[in-house]
Coordinates of C-alpha atoms in Angstrom, one line a residue:
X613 CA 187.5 76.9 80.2
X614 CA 185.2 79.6 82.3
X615 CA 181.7 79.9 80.8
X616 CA 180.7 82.8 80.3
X617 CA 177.1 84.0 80.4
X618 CA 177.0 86.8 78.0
X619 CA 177.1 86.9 74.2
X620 CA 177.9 88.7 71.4
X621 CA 174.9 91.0 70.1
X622 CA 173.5 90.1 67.1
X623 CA 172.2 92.0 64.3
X624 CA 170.4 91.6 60.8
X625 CA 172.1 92.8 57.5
X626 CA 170.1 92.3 54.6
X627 CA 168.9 88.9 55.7
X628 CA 172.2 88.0 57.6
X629 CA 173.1 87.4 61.2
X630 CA 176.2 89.2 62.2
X631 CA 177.5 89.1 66.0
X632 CA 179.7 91.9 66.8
X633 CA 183.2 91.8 68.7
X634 CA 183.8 95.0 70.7
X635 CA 187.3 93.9 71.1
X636 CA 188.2 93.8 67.0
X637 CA 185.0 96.3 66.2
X638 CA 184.2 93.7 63.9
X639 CA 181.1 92.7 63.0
X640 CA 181.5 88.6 62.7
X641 CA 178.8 86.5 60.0
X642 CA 177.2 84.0 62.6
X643 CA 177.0 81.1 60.2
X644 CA 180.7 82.2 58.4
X645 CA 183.0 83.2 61.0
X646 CA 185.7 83.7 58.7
X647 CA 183.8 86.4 56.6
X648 CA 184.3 89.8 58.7
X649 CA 183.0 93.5 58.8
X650 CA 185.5 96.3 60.2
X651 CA 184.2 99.0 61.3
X652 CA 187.3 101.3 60.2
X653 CA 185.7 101.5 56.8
X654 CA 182.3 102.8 57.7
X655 CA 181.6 106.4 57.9
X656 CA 180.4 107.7 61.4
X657 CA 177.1 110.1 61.3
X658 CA 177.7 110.4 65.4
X659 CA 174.3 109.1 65.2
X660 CA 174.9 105.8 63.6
X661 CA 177.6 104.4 60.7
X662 CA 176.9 103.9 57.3
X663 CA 179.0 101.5 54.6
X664 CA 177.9 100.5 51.2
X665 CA 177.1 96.4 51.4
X666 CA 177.2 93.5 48.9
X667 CA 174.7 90.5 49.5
X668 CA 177.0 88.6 47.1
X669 CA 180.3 88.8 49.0
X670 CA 178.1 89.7 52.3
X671 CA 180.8 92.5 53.2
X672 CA 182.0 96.2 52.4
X673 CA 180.9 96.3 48.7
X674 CA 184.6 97.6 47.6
X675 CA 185.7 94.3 49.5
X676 CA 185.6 91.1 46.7
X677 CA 186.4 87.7 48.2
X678 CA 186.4 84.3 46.8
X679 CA 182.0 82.8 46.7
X680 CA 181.6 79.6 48.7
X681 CA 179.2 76.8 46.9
X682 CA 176.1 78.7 48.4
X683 CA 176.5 82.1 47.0
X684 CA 177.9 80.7 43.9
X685 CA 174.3 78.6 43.6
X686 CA 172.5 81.7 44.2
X687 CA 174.1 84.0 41.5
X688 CA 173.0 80.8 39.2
X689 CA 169.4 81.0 40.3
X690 CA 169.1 84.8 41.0
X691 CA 171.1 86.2 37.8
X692 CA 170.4 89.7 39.1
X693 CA 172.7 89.4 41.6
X694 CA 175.3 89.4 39.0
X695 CA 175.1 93.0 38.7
X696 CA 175.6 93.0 43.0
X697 CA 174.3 96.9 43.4
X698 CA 175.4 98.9 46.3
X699 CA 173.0 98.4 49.1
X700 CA 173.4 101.9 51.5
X701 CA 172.9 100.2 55.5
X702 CA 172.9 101.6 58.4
X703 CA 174.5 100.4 61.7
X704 CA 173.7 101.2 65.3
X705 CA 176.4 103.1 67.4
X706 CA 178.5 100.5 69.1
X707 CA 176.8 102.2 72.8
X708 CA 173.6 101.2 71.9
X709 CA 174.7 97.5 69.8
X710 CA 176.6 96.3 73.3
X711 CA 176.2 98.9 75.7
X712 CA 177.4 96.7 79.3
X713 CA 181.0 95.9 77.4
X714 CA 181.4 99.3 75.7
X715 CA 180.9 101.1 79.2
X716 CA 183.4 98.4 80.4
X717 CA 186.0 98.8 77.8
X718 CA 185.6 102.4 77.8
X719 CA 185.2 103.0 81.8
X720 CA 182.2 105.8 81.0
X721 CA 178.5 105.7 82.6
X722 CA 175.4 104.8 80.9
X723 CA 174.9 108.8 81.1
X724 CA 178.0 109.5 79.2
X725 CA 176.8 107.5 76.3
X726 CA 173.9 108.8 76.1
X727 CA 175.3 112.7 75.9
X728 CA 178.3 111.6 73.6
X729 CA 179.1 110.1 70.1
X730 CA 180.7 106.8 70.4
X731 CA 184.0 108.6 68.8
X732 CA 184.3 111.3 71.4
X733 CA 184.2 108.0 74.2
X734 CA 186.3 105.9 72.4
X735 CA 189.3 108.4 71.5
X736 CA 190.9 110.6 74.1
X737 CA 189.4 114.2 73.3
X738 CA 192.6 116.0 74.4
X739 CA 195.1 113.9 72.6
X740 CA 193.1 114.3 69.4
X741 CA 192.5 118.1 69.8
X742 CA 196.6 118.5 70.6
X743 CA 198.0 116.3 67.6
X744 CA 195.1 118.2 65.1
X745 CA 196.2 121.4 66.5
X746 CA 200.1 120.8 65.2
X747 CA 201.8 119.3 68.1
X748 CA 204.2 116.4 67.4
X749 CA 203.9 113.3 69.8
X750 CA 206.8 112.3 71.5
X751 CA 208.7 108.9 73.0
X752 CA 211.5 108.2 75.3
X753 CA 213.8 105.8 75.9
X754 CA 215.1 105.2 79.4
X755 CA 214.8 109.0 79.6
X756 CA 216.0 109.9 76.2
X757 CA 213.6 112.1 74.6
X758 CA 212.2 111.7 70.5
X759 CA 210.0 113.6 68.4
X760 CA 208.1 111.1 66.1
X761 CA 208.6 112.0 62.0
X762 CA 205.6 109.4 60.7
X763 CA 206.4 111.0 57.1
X764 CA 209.6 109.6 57.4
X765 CA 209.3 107.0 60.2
X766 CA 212.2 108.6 61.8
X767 CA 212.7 109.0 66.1
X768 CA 214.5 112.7 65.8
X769 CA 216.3 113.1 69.4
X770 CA 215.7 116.3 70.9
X771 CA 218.5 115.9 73.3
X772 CA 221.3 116.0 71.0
X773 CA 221.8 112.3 70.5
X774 CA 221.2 110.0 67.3
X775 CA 217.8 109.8 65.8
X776 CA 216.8 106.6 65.0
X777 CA 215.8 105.7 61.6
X778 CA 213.5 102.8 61.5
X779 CA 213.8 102.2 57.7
X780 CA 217.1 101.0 58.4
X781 CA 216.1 98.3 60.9
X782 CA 213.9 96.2 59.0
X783 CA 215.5 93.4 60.1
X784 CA 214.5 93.8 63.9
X785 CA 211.0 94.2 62.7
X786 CA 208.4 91.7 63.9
X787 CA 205.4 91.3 61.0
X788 CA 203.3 89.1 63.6
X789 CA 203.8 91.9 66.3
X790 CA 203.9 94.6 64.3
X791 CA 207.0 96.2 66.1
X792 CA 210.3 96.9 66.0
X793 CA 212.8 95.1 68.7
X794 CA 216.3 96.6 69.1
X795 CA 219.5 97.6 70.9
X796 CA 219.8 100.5 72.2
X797 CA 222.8 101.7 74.7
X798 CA 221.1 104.0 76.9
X799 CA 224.1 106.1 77.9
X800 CA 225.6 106.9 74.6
X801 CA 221.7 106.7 73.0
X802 CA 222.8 104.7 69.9
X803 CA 221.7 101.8 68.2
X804 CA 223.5 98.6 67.4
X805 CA 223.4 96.5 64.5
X806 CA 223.8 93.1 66.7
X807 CA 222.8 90.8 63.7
X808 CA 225.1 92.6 61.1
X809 CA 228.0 94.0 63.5
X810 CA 227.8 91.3 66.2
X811 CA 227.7 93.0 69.7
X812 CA 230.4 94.1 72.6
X813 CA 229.4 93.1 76.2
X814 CA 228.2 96.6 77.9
X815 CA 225.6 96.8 80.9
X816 CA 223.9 99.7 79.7
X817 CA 222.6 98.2 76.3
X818 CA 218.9 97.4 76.2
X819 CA 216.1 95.4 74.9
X820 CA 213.9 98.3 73.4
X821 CA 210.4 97.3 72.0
X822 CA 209.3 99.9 69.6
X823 CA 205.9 99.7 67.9
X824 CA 205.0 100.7 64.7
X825 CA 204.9 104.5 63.9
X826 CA 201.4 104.0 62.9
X827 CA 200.6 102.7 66.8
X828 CA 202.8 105.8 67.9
X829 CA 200.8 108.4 66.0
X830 CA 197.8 107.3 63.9
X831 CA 197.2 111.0 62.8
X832 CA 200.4 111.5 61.8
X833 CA 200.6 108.3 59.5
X834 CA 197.1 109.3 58.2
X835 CA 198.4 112.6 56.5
X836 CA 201.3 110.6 55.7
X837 CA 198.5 108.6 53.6
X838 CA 196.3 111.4 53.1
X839 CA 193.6 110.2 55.1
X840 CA 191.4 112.0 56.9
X841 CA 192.4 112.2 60.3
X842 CA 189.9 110.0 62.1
X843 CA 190.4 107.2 60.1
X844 CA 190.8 103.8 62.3
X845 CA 191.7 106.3 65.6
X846 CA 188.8 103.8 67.7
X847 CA 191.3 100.9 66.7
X848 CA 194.2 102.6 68.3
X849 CA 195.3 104.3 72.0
X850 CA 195.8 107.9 71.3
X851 CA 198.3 109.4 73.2
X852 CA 200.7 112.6 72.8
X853 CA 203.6 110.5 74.7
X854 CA 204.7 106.8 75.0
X855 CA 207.9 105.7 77.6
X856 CA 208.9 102.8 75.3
X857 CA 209.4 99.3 77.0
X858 CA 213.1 98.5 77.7
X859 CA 214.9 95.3 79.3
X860 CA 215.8 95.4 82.7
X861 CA 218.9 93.9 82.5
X862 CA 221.9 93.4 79.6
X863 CA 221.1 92.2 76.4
X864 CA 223.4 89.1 77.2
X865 CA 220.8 88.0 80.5
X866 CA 217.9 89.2 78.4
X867 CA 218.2 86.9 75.5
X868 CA 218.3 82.9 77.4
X869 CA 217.5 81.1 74.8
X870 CA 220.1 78.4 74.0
X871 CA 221.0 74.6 73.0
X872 CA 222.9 72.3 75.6
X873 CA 225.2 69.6 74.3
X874 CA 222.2 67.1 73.6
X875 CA 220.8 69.5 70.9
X876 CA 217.6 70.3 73.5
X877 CA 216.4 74.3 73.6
X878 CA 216.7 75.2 77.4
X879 CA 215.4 78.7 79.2
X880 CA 216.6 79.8 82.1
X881 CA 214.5 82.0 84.0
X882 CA 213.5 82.3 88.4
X883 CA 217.1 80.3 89.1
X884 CA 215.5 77.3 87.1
X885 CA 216.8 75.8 83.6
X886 CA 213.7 74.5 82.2
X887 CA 213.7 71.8 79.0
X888 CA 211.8 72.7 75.5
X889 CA 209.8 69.7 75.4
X890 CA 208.3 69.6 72.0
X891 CA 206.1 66.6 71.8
X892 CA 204.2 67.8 75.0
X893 CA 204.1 71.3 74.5
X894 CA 205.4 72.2 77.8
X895 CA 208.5 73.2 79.6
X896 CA 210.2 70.8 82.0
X897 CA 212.8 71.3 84.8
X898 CA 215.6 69.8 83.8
X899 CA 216.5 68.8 87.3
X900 CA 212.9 67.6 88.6
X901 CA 211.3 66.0 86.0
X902 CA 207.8 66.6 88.3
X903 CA 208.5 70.6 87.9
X904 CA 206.1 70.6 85.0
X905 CA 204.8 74.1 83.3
X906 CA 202.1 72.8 80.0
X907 CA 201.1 75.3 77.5
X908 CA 197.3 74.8 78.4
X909 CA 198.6 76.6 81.5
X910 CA 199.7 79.5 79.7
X911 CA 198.1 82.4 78.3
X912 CA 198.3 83.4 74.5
X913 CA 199.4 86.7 73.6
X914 CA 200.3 87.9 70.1
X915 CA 203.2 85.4 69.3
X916 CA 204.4 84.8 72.5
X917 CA 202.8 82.9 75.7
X918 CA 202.5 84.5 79.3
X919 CA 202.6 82.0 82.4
X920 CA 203.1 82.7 86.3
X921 CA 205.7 81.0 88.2
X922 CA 207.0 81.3 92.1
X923 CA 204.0 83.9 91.8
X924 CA 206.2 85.8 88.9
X925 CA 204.7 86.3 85.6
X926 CA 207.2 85.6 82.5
X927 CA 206.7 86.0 78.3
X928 CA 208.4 83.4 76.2
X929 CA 208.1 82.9 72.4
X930 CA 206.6 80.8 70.4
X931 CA 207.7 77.4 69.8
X932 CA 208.6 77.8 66.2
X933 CA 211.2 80.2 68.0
X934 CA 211.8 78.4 71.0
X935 CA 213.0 75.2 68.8
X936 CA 212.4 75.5 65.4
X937 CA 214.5 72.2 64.6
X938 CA 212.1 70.3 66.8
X939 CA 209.0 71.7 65.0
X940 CA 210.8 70.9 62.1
X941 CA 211.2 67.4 63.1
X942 CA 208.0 66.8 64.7
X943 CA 206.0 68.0 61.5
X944 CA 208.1 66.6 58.8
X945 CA 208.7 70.0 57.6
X946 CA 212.2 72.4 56.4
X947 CA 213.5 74.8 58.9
X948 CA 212.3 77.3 56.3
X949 CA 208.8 76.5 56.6
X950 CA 208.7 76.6 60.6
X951 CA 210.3 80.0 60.8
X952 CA 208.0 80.9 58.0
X953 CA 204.5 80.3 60.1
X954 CA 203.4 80.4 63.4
X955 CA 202.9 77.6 66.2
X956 CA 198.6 77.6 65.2
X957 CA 199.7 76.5 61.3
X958 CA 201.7 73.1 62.4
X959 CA 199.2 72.5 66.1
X960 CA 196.1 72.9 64.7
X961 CA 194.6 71.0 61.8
X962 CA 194.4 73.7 59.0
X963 CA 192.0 71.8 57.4
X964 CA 189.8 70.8 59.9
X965 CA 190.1 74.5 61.1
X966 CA 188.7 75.7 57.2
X967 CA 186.4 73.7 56.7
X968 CA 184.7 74.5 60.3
X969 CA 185.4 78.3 59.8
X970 CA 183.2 78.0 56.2
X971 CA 180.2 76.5 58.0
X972 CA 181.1 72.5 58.4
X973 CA 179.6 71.3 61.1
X974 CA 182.0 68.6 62.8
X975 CA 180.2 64.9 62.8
X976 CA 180.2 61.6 65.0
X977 CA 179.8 58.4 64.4
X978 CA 177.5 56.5 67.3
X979 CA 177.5 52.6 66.6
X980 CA 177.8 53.1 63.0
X981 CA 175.3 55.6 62.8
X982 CA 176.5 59.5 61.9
X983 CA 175.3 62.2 64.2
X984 CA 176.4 65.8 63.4
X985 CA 177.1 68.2 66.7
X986 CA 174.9 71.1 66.7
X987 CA 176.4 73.9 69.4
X988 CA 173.2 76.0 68.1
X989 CA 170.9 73.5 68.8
X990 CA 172.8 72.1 71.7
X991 CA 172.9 68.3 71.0
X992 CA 173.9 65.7 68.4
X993 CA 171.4 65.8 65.7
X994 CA 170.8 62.3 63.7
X995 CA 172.5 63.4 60.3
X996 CA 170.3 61.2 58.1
X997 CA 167.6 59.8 60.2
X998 CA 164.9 62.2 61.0
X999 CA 162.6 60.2 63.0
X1000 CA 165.9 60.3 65.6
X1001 CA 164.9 62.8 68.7
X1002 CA 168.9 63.2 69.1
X1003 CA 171.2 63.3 72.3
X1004 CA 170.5 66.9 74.2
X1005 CA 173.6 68.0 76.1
X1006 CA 171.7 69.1 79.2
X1007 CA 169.5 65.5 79.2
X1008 CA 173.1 63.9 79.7
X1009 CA 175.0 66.2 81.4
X1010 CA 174.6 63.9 84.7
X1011 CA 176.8 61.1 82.1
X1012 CA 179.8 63.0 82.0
X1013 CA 182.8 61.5 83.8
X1014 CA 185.3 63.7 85.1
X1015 CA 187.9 60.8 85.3
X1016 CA 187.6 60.3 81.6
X1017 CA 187.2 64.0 80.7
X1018 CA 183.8 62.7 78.7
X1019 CA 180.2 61.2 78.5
X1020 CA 179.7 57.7 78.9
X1021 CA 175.5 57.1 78.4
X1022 CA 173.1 54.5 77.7
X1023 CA 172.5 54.4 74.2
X1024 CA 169.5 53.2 72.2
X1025 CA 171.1 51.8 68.8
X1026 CA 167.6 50.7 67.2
X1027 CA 166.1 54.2 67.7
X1028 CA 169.3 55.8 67.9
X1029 CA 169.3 58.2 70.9
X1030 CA 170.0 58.4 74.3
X1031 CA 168.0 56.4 76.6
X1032 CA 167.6 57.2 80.5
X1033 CA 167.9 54.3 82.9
X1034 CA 165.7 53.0 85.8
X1035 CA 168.5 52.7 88.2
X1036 CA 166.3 51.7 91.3
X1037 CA 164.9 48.8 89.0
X1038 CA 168.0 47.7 87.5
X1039 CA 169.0 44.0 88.1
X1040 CA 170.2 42.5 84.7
X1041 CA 172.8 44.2 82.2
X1042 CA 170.3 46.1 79.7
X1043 CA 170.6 43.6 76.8
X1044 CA 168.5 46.1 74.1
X1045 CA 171.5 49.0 75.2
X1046 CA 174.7 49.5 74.7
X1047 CA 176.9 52.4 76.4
X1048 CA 178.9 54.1 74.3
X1049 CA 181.8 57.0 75.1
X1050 CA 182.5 60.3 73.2
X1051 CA 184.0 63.7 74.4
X1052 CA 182.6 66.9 76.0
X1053 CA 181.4 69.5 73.8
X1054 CA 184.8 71.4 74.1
X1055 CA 186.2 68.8 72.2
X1056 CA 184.2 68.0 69.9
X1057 CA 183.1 71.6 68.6
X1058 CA 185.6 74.1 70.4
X1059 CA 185.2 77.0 67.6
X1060 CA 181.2 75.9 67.9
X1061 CA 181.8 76.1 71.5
X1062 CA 183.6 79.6 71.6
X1063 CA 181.3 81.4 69.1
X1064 CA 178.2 80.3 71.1
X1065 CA 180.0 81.5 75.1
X1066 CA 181.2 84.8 73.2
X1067 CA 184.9 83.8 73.2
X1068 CA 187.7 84.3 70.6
X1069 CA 187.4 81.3 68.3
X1070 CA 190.9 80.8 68.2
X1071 CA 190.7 79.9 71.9
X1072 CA 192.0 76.7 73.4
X1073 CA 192.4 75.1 69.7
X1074 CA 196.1 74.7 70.1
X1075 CA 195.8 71.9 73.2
X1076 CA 192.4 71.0 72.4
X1077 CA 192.5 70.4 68.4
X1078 CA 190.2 70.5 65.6
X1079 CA 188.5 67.6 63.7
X1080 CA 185.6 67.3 61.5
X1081 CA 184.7 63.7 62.4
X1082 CA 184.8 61.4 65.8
X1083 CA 183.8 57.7 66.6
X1084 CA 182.4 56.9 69.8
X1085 CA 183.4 54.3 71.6
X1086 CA 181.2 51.6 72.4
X1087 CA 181.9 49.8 76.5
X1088 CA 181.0 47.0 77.7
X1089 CA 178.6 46.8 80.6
X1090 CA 180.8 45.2 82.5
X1091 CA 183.7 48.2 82.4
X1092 CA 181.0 50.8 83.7
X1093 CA 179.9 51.4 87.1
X1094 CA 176.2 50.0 85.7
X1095 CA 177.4 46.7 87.5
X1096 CA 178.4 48.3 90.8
X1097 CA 174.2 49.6 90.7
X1098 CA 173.2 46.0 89.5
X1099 CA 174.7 44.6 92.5
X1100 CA 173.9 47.2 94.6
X1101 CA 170.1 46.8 94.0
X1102 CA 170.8 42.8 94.3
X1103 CA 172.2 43.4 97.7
X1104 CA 169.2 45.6 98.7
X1105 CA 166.5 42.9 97.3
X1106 CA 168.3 39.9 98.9
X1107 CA 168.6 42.4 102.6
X1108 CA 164.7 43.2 102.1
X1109 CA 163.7 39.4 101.5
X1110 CA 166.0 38.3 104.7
X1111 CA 164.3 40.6 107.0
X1112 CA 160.9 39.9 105.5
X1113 CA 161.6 35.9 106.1
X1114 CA 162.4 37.2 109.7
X1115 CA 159.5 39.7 110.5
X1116 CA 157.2 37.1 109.2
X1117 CA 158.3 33.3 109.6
X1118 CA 156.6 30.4 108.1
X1119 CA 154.0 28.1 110.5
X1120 CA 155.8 25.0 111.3
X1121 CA 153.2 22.0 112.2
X1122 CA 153.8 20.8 115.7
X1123 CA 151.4 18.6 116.4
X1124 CA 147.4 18.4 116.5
X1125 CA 145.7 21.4 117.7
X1126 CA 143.5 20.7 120.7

């Protein structure tokens, strides 16, 4: 994983560290990352936002969620928080909270934000003065031409071909994605019912990806709602006209996806049949078992993972799609349940993931004695035993060990922390040590690890894991490269003492001296 070297901002609410995300505008609790604050509910002063806040629920006051054993300890000690007023707070524009990545995201100069309100930088001015002023926006699809109805949710063709009605294809509608994939015949411009009618081989029928009417035209859906127009726009790419993605090739070359004889899921793609290989998470050529491509190598997107090969970039599903009888098989679970979740439910201990996303801190046991891992604090901190300095990352970062992907130190089981060695001075196997192994800090805190370099805390977590509790392991001396030093520094002694003996020989008696 790249470090990164900036953070999230931070900011006090009524006695609360929030970090905001410029990429969800959502304002994140710092010690609950599961509790968040979106910004679509606030009202914009151009000046700053305002939102009514709850200390109880520590969110949007109209927002009620379930209390965790803290809050619910201080309603019992502070009654008046029973009656949880309204607390009126006000919130920075997002220019001045995290001005480098807003600039970034937004590709305007510090000037610009200074002159403008964040709305008028974060929503294309034109786009929103056109679609206020009355004019519809419009799609097309391999050149055919749509007006969107969002009261309806209706594509009305204004080149004399069939609208399409999205009502009536639920069934190709992605929840997780949030849009519609069907099949559309670009010369005749109809849709076809594939699942319901079954479908006749023609080269001109397409893949057609078509997102959600409230992606297409926010404003529109709005009204629909009876919102006022601005609601959420920041959230969403305002634009009068969309060319909707389509397949390049038939439906029948699009969709490769199938089972061989063994009962294996195989994709085809580049020339190349690749393998589903469930237990390892990766896809395998089926002709050169070396030809290897792991999901840590690919990137997540949505429900589906991105990956480049023969310098190519390809999309495939998820592998509750890709082989949902393996899953199935793999996690003890029905067919139902598999197509009923995503890959992160069955790869990722749920509750592991909980309990860190309410606050846990993960532990480790060292030689019998628990340490918890502080990412904050940067070190294993003695869980029980005060008197304990702990184990600072950076005082053994030189102990980690590339070949075993983790830190093997020296390791002080009276005092419990980490002891440095004298290396030059080392003859004997320390006998008051003992060296003990445990993972990097990726591993053993990755959501600790994310929050605290600014990533997404999802990242990494499906090939890395989550647990709330490790146990080191404890070496022998004689397996570490402590003996290759020992006898190094023997080596050096025994050289130094020769070559003394021979600068400066003894006096051998030969004879009387006259």
């Amino acid at each position: 994983m790249e470090q990164k070297n900036t953070k999230l901002p931070e900011i006090e609410i009524e006695g609360t560290i929030f970090q905001f995300d410029i990429e969800g505008l959502v304002f994140i609790e710092k010690e609950k990352p599961s509790n968040t604050i979106s910004l679509v509910y606030m009202v914009d002063h151009g000046t700053h936002y305002s939102f009514d806040y709850s200390t109880v629920s520590k969110n949007h006051h109209s927002i009620r969620q379930s209390l965790d054993t803290d809050q619910i300890l201080d309603v019992i000690f502070n009654p008046n928080k029973l009656n949880d007023p309204a607390i009126l707070v006000e919130i920075p524009r997002i220019a001045e909270l995290d001005p480098l990545r807003f600039s970034q995201r937004y590709e305007c100069s510090f000037k610009e934000m200074t002159e403008k309100t964040d709305f008028e930088l974060m929503v294309d001015q034109d786009a929103f003065r056109r679609r206020t002023g009355g004019e519809a926006v419009k799609v097309s699809i391999a050149g055919n031409p749509f007006e969107i109805d969002p009261v309806h949710n209706i594509l009305i063709s204004t080149n004399g071909k069939e609208d399409i009605n999205l009502n009536n294809l639920r069934d190709y509608y992605d929840s997780k994605l949030l849009e519609y994939h069907i099949f559309y015949d670009i010369q005749t411009g109809k849709t076809l019912d594939v699942l319901n009618e079954g479908h006749i081989g023609n080269d001109s029928v397409r893949l057609v990806i078509v997102p959600d009417v409230a992606f297409l035209d926010p404003i529109g859906k709005n009204r629909a709602a009876n919102l006022p127009d601005r609601f959420g726009l920041p959230y969403f790419n305002l634009n009068m006209h969309h060319d909707l993605v389509i397949s390049k090739n038939e439906i029948d070359q699009e969709i490769n996806v199938y089972k061989n004889a063994l009962g294996q899921s195989e994709l085809h793609f580049d020339n190349t049949t690749f393998l589903v290989d469930i237990q390892k998470f990766e896809l395998r050529d089926k002709h050169d078992p070396t030809n290897v491509i792991p999901l840590s190598e690919m990137c997540e997107c949505d429900s589906a993972y991105k990956f480049k090969y023969n310098r190519k970039e390809f999309e495939i599903p998820e592998f509750v799609s890709l082989d949902p009888e393996g899953m199935a098989k793999k996690y003890n679970v029905s067919i139902q349940e598999v197509q009923a979740h995503d890959d992160f439910h069955f790869m990722v201990d749920q509750e592991a993931y909980n309990l860190r996303m309410n606050g846990k801190l993960p532990t480790i046991d060292l030689d019998g004695h628990t340490f918890t891992v502080d990412m904050r604090m940067n070190m294993l901190r003695s869980a029980s035993d005060f008197h304990s300095k702990g184990i600072n990352f950076d005082d053994i970062d030189h102990y980690y060990s590339e070949e075993r992907d983790a830190y093997i130190i020296p390791y002080d089981p009276k005092k419990r922390e980490f002891r440095e060695l004298d290396y030059d001075n080392l003859f004997n196997i320390p006998t008051d040590l003992i060296a003990v192994e445990f993972p990097f800090q990726t591993k053993l805190d990755p959501i600790g690890w994310n929050r605290e370099g600014g990533y997404n805390l999802k990242d990494d977590l499906k090939w890395i894991g989550v647990k709330s509790h490790f146990i080191a392991k404890v070496i022998p001396w004689e397996q570490t490269y402590i003996v290759d030093i020992i006898n190094d520094n023997k080596e050096e002694r025994k050289m130094k003492e020769d070559n003394h003996k021979k600068n400066n020989p003894t006096n051998q008696n030969k004879g009387r001296k006259m």
